[in-house]
GROMACS .gro file of C-alpha atoms in nm:
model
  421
    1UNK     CA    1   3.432   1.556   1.576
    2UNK     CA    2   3.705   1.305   1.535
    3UNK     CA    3   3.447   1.019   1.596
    4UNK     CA    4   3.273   1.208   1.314
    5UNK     CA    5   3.587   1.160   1.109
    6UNK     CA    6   3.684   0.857   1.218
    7UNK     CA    7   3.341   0.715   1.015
    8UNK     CA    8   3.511   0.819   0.682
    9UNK     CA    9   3.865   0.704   0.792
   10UNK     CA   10   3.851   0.377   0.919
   11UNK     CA   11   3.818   0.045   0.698
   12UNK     CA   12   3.669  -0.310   0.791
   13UNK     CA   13   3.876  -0.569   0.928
   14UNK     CA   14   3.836  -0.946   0.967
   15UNK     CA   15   3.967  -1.113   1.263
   16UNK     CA   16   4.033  -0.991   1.620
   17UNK     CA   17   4.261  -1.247   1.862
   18UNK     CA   18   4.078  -1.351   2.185
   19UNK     CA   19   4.122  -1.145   2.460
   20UNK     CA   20   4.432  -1.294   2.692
   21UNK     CA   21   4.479  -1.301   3.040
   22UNK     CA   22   4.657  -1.558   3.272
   23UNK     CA   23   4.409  -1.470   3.540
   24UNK     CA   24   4.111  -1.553   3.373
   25UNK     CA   25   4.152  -1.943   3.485
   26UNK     CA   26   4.123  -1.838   3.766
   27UNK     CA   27   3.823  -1.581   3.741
   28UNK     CA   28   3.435  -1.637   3.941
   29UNK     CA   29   3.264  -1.718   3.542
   30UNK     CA   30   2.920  -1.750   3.563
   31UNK     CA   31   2.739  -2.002   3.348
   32UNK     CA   32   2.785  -1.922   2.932
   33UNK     CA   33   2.492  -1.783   2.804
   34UNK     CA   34   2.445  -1.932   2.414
   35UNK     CA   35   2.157  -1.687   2.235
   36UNK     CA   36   1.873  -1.819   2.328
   37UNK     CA   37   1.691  -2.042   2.020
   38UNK     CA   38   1.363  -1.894   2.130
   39UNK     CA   39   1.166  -1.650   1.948
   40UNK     CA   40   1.145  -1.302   2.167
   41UNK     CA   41   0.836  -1.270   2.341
   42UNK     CA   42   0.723  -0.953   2.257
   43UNK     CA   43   0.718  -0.757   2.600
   44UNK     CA   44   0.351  -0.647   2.710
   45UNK     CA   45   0.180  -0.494   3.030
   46UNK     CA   46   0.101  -0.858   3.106
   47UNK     CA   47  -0.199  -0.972   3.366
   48UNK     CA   48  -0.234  -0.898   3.733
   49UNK     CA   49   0.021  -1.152   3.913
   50UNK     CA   50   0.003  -1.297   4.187
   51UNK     CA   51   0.266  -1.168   4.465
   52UNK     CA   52   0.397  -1.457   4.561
   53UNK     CA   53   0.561  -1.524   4.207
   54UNK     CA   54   0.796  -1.245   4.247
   55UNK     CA   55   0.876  -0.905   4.328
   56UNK     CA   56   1.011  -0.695   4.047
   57UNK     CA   57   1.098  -0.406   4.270
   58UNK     CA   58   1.343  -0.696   4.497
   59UNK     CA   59   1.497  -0.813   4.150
   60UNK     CA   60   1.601  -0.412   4.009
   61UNK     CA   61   1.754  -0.353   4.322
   62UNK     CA   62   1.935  -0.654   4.371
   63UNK     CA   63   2.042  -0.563   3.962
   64UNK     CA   64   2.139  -0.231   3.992
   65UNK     CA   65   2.339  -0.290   4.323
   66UNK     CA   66   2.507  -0.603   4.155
   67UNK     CA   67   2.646  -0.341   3.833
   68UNK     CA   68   2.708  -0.063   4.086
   69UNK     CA   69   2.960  -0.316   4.269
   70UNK     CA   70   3.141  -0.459   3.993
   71UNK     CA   71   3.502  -0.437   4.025
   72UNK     CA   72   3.603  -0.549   3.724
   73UNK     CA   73   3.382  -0.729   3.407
   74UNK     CA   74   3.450  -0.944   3.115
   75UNK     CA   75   3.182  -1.084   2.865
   76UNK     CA   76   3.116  -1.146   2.528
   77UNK     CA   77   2.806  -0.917   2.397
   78UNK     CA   78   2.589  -0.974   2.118
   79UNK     CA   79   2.448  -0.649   2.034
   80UNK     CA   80   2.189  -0.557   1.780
   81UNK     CA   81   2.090  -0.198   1.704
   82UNK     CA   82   1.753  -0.122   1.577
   83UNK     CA   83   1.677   0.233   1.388
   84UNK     CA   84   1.922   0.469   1.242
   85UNK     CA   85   2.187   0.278   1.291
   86UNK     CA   86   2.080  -0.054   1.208
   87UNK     CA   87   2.405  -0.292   1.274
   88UNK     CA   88   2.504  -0.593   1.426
   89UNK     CA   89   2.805  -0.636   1.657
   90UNK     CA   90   3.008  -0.899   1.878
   91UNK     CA   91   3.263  -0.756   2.085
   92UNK     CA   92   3.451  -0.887   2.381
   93UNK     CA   93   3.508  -0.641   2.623
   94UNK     CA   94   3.699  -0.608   2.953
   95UNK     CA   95   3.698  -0.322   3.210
   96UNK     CA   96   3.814  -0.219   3.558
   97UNK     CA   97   3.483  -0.065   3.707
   98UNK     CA   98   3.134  -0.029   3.705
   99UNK     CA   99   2.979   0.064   3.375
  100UNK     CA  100   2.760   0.246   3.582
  101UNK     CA  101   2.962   0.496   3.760
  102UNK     CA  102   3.061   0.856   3.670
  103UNK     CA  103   3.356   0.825   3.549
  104UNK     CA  104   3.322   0.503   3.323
  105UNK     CA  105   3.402   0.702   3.032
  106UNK     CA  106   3.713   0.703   3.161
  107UNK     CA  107   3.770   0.343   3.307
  108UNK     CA  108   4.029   0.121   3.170
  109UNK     CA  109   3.872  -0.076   2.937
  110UNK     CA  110   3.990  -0.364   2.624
  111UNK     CA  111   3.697  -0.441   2.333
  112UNK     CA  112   3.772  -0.690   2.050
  113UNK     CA  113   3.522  -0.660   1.763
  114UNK     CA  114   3.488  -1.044   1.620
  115UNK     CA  115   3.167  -0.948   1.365
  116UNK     CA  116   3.019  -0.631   1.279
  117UNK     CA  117   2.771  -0.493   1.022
  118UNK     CA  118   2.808  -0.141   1.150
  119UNK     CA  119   2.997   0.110   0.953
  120UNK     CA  120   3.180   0.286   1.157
  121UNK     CA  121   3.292  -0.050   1.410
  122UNK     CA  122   3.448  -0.267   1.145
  123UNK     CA  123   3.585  -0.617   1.251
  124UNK     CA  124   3.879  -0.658   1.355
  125UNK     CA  125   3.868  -0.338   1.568
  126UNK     CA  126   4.091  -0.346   1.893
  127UNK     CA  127   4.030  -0.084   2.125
  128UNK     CA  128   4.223  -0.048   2.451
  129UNK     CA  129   4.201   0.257   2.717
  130UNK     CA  130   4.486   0.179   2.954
  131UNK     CA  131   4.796   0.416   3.015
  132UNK     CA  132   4.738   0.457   2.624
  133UNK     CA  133   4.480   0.454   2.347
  134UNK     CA  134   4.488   0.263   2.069
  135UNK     CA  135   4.213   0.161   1.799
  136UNK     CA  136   4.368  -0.091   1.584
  137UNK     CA  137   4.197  -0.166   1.208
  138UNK     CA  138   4.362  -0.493   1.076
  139UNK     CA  139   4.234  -0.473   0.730
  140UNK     CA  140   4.409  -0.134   0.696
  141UNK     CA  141   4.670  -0.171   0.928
  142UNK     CA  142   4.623   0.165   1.087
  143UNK     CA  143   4.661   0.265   1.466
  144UNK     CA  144   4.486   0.593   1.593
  145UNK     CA  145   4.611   0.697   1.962
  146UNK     CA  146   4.599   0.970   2.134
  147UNK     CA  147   4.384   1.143   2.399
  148UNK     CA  148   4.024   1.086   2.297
  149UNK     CA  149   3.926   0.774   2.467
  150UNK     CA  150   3.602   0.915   2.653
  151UNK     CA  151   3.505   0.972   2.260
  152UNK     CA  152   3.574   0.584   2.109
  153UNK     CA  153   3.243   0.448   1.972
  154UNK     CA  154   3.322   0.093   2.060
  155UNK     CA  155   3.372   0.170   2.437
  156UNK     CA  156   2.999   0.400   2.385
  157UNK     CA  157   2.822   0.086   2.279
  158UNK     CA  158   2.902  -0.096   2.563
  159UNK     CA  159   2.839   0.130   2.802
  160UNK     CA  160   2.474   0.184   2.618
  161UNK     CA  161   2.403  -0.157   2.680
  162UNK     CA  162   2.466  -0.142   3.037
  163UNK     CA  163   2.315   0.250   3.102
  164UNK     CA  164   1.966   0.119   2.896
  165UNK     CA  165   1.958  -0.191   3.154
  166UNK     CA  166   2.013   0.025   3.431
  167UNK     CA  167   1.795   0.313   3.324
  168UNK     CA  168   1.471   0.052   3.307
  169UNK     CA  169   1.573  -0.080   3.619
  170UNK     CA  170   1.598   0.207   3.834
  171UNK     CA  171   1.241   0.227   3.828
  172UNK     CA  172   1.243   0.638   3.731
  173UNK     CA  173   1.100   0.544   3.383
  174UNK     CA  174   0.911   0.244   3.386
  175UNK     CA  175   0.737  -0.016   3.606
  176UNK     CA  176   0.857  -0.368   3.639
  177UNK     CA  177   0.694  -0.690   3.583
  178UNK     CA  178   0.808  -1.030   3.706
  179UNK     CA  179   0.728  -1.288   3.445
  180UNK     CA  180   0.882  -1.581   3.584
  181UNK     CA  181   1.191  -1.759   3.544
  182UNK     CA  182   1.317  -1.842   3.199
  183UNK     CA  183   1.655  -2.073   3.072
  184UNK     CA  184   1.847  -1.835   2.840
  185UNK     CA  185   2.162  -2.018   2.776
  186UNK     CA  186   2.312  -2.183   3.038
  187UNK     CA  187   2.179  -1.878   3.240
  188UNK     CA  188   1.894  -1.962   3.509
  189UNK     CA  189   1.706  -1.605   3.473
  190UNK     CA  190   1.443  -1.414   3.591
  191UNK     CA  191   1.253  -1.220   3.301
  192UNK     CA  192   1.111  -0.855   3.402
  193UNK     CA  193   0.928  -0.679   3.151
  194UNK     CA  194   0.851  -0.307   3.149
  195UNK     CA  195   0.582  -0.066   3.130
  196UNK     CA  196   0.658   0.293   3.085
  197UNK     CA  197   0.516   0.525   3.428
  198UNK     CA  198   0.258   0.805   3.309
  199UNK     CA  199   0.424   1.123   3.122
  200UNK     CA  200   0.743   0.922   3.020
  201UNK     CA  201   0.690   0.748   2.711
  202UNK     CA  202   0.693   0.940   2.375
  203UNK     CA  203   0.942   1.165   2.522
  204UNK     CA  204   1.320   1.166   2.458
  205UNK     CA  205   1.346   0.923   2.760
  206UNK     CA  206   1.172   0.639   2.554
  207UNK     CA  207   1.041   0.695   2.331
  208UNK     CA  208   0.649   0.602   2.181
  209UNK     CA  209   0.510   0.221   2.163
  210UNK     CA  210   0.778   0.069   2.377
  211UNK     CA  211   0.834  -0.258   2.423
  212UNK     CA  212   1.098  -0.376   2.679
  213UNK     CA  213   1.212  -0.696   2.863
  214UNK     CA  214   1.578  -0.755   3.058
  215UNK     CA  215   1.628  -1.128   3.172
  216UNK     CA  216   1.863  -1.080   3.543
  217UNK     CA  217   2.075  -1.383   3.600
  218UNK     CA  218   1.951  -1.540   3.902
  219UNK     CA  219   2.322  -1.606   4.008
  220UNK     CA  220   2.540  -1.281   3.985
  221UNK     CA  221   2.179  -1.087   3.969
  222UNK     CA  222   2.325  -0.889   3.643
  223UNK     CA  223   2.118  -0.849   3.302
  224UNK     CA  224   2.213  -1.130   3.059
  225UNK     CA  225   1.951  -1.072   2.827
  226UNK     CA  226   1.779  -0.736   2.684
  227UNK     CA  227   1.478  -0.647   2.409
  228UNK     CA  228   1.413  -0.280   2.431
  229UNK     CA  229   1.216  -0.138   2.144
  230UNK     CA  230   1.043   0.175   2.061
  231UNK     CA  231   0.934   0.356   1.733
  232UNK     CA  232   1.264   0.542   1.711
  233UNK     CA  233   1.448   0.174   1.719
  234UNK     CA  234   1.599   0.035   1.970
  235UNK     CA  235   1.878  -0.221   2.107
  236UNK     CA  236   1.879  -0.639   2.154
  237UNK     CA  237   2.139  -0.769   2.322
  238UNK     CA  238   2.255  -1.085   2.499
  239UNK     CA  239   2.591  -1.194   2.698
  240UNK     CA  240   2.802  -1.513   2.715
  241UNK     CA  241   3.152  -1.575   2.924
  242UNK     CA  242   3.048  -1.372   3.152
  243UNK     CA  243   3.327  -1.303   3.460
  244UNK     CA  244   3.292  -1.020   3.735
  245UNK     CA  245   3.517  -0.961   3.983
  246UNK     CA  246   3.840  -1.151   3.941
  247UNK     CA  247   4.096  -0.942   3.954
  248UNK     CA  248   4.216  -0.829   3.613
  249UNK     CA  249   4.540  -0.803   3.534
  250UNK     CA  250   4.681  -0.459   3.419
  251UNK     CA  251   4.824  -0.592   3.098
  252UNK     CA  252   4.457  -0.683   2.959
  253UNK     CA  253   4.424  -0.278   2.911
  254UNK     CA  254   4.782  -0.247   2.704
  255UNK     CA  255   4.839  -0.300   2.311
  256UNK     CA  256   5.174  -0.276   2.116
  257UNK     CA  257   5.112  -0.165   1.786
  258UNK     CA  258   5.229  -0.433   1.454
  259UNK     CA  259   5.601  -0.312   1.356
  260UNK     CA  260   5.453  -0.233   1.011
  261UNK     CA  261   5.131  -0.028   1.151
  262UNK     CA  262   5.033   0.281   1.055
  263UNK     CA  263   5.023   0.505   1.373
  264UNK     CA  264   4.791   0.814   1.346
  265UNK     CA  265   4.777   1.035   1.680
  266UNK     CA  266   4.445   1.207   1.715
  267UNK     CA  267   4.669   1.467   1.864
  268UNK     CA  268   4.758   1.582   1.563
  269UNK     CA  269   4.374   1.669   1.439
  270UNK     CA  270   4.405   1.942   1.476
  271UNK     CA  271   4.042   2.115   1.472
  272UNK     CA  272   4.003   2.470   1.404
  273UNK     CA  273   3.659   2.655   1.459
  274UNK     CA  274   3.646   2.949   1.098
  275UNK     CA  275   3.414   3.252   1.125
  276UNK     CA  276   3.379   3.187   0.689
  277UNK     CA  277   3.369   2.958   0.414
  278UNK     CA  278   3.609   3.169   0.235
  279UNK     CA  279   3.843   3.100   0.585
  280UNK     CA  280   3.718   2.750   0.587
  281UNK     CA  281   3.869   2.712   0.209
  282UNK     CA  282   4.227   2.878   0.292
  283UNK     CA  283   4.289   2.662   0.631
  284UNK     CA  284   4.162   2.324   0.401
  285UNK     CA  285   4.349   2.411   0.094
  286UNK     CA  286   4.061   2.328  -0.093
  287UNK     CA  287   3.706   2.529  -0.169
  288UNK     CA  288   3.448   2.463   0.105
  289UNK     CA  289   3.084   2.343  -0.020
  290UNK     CA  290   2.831   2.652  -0.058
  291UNK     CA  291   2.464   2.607  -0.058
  292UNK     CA  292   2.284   2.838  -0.298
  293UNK     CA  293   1.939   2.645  -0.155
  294UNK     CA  294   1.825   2.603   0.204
  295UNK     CA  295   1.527   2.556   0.318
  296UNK     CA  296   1.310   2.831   0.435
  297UNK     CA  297   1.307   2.796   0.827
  298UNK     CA  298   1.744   2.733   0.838
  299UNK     CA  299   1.948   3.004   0.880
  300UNK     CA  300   2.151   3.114   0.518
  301UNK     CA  301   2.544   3.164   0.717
  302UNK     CA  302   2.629   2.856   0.873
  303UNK     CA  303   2.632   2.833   1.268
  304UNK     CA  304   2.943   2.673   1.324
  305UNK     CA  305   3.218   2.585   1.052
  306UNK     CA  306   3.537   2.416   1.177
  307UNK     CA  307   3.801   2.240   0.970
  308UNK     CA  308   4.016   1.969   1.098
  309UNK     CA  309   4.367   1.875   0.980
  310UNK     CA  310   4.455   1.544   0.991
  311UNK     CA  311   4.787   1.317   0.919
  312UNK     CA  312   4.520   1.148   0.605
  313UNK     CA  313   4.366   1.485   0.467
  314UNK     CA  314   4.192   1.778   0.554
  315UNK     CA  315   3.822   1.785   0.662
  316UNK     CA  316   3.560   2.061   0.632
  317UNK     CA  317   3.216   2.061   0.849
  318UNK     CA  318   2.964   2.316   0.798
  319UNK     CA  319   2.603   2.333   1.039
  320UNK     CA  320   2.309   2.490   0.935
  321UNK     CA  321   2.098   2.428   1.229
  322UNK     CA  322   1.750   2.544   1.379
  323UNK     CA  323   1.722   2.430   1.717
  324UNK     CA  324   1.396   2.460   1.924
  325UNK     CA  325   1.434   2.357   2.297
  326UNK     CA  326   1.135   2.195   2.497
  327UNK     CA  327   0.987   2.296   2.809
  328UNK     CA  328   1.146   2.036   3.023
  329UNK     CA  329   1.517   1.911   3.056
  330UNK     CA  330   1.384   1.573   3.211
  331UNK     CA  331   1.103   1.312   3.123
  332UNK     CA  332   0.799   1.285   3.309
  333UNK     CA  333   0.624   1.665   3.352
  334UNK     CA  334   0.289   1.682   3.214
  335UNK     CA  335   0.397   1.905   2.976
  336UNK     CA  336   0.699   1.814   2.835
  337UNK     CA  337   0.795   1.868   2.506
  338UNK     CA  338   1.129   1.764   2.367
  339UNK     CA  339   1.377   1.917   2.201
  340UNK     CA  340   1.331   1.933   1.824
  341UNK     CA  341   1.651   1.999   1.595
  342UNK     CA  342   1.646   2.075   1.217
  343UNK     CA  343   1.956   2.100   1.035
  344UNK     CA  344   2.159   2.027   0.735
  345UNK     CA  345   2.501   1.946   0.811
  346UNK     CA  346   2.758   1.929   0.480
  347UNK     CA  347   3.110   1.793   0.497
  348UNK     CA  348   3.409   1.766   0.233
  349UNK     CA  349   3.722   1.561   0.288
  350UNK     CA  350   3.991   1.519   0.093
  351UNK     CA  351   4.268   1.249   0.141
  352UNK     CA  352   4.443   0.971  -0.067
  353UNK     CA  353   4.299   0.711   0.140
  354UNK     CA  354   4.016   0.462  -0.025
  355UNK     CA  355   3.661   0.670  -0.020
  356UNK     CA  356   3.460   0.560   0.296
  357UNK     CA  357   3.158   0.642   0.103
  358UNK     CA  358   3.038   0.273   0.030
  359UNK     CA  359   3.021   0.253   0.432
  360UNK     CA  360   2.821   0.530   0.502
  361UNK     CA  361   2.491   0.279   0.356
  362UNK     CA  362   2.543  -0.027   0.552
  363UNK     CA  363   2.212  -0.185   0.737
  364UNK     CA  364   2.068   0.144   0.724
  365UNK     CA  365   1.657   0.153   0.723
  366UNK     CA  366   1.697   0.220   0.305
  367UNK     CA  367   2.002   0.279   0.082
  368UNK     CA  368   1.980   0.354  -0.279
  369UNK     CA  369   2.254   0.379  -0.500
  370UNK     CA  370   2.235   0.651  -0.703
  371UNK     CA  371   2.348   0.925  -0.956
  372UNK     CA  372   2.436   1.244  -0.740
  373UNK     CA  373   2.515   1.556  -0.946
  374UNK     CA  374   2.616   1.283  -1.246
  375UNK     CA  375   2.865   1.051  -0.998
  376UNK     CA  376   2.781   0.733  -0.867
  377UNK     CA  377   2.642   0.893  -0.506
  378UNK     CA  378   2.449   0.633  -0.189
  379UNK     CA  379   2.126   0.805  -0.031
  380UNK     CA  380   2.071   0.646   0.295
  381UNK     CA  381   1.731   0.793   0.450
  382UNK     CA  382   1.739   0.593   0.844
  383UNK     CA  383   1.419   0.718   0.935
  384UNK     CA  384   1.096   0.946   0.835
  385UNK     CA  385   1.309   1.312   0.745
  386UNK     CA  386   1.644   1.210   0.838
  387UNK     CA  387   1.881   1.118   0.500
  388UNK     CA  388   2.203   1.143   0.397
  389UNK     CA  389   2.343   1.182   0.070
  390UNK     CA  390   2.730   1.111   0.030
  391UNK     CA  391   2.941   1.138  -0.309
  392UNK     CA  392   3.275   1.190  -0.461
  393UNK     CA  393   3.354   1.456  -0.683
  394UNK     CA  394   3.690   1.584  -0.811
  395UNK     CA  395   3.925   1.357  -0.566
  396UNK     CA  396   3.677   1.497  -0.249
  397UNK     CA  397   3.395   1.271  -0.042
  398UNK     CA  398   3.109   1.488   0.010
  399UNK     CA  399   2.814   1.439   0.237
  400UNK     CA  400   2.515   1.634   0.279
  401UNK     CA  401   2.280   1.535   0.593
  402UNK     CA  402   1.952   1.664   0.664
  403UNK     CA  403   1.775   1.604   0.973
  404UNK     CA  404   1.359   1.761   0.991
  405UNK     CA  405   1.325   1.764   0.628
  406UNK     CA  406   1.252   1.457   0.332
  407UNK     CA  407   1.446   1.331   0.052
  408UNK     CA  408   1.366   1.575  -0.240
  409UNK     CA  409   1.436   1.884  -0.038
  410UNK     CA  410   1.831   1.727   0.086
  411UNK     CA  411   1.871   1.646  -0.269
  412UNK     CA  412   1.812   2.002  -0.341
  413UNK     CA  413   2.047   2.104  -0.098
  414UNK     CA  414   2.287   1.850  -0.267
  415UNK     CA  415   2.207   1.990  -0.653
  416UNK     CA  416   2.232   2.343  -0.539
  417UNK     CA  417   2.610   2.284  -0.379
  418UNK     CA  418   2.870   2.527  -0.515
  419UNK     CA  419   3.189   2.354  -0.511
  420UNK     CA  420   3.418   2.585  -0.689
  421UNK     CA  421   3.393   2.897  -0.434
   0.00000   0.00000   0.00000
């Protein structure tokens, strides 16, 4: 929820300082990794090979022991993110750890956002988990802290790009290929691609028409490079100043806040699950949005309202949800079927900050600006019957987003809104 909320709250920034640490002269750095000038081979099945020009199975496990080992990991990541959240990112990141154990989420862990074409990680972001957390916004000069740091999106991202190399790797899902060894940078690698096993692809493991490649640095045997792809999107990534293992010091992982910040503790959203709309509107001080259209296979009362109060405004979420479970909770029976969700999910915040609708568009798969119940309103559909439609009416930002169902029938939704209950 306050990730959720975070999306509408936070602005874009411009410049975030270098991470610093006096121990990083002295730090094992393997060999900066420039983004390779190449164009992406597109990852294939590729021919019968013979054995003696590697063994995929000896590279994944010397891979996935290498990230279950690290102590501690810096880099700088240049992430792409393909599908519904279409976006661009660098980030340098620190972190005491493996990104791979159980309890990453709750590593200490430093990310500095130096670019960024995804709306809800402007640049500029700082975002430290150490005996605090702080997410820093330059641009506004806001701080949020508090006790949500297993929830930050930044810290998420990373961890994605690690948990997708892993997942490949571990052999589970797919079968590797050695293609040979390949110059990426300044990295000396070895390129794998990947072939989904029987029964996997198309579900919610991977996906349908995959296409995936990680290149392992022959030297500290961790992924440098990675294409994955499949029709639901997807992720490329690749790594420069790469440094494992050196000992970071503690004060990497603390922040002190600008003397003229903003500070905004999360502790204080206060989030509080209604049984009504009519409840919903008293707790908000302001009416809550009622649907007098649906469509036919949602359920007419909501399935969860909850409104959150926050030091900015006050923040109303309403889900109308069908949910229809698969057969399976894991990849690979015969018969699996994932889980299928319908829903339409409509929020209304109000708050004397700038709107965040503009934001809601950015790099999405198609964004149209247009007039939504006669205001200037953004439609953003990311993907066949998944839109959102987000406006601002009477001092309140309004979004309406329908997942299982096309365009004209979440515009209905959005027409059909009583806001004066």
């Amino acid at each position: 929820m306050v990730v959720g909320l975070l999306l509408l709250l936070v602005a874009c920034g411009n410049q975030a300082a270098p991470l610093s640490d006096e121990t990083a002269a002295t730090a094992t750095v393997a060999p900066a990794a420039e983004t390779s000038d190449q164009t992406p081979v597109v990852p294939a099945s590729g021919p019968e090979r013979d054995p003696g020009e590697g063994n995929a199975e000896s590279v994944l496990l010397a891979a996935t022991t290498a990230m279950s080992d690290l102590d501690d990991y810096q880099a700088t990541i240049d992430l792409t993110l393909l599908g519904p959240q279409n976006g661009e990112i660098s980030m340098d990141v620190a972190m005491l750890g493996s990104p791979l154990a159980d309890n990453a989420n709750d590593s200490r862990f430093r990310g500095e956002v130096s670019a960024s074409s995804i709306p809800s990680i402007p640049a500029g972001s700082i975002v430290v988990l150490g005996p605090a957390f702080y997410w820093y916004q330059p641009e506004t000069n806001m701080v949020f802290t508090g006790e949500q740091s297993g929830y930050v999106e930044l810290m998420t991202l990373f961890l994605s790009t690690q948990t997708r190399a892993a997942q490949l790797a571990s052999s589970a899902i797919a079968v590797g290929n050695v293609v040979g060894e390949e110059q990426v940078g300044e990295f000396n690698t070895i390129r794998v691609d990947f072939i989904p096993r029987p029964g996997v692809e198309g579900t919610a493991a991977l996906g349908r028409n995959v296409q995936a490649s990680i290149w392992f640095d022959q030297e500290t045997k961790l992924p440098v490079q990675l294409i994955y792809r499949s029709h639901a999107g997807g992720m490329e990534w690749s790594m420069t100043n790469l440094a494992i293992n050196s000992g970071l010091d503690e004060s990497i992982f603390t922040f002190e806040p600008p003397p003229d910040a903003r500070v905004v503790d999360l502790g204080t959203f206060e989030a509080i699950p209604v049984e009504s709309l009519d409840e919903a509107s008293r707790e908000a001080g302001f009416p809550a949005p009622l649907p007098t259209y649906l469509p036919a296979d949602l359920p007419t009362e909501p399935n969860r309202i909850v409104v959150q109060k926050t030091p900015l405004g006050n923040h109303i979420v309403s889900n109308y949800t069908l949910t229809e479970r698969g057969n399976g909770d894991f990849p690979g029976f015969d018969d699996f079927t994932p889980r299928r969700v319908n829903g339409i999910t409509i929020e209304a915040f109000q708050t004397d900050t700038p709107s965040r609708r503009q934001r809601a568009g950015q790099r999405a798969s198609q964004v149209t600006e247009e007039t939504i119940r006669g205001v200037p309103g953004t439609i953003v559909e990311q993907r066949p019957n998944r839109v959102h439609v987000s406006w601002d009416e009477n001092g309140i930002t309004y979004t309406v987003a329908g997942t299982g169902y096309d365009r004209d029938e979440v515009l209905q939704v959005v027409e059909g809104l009583n806001l004066d209950t």
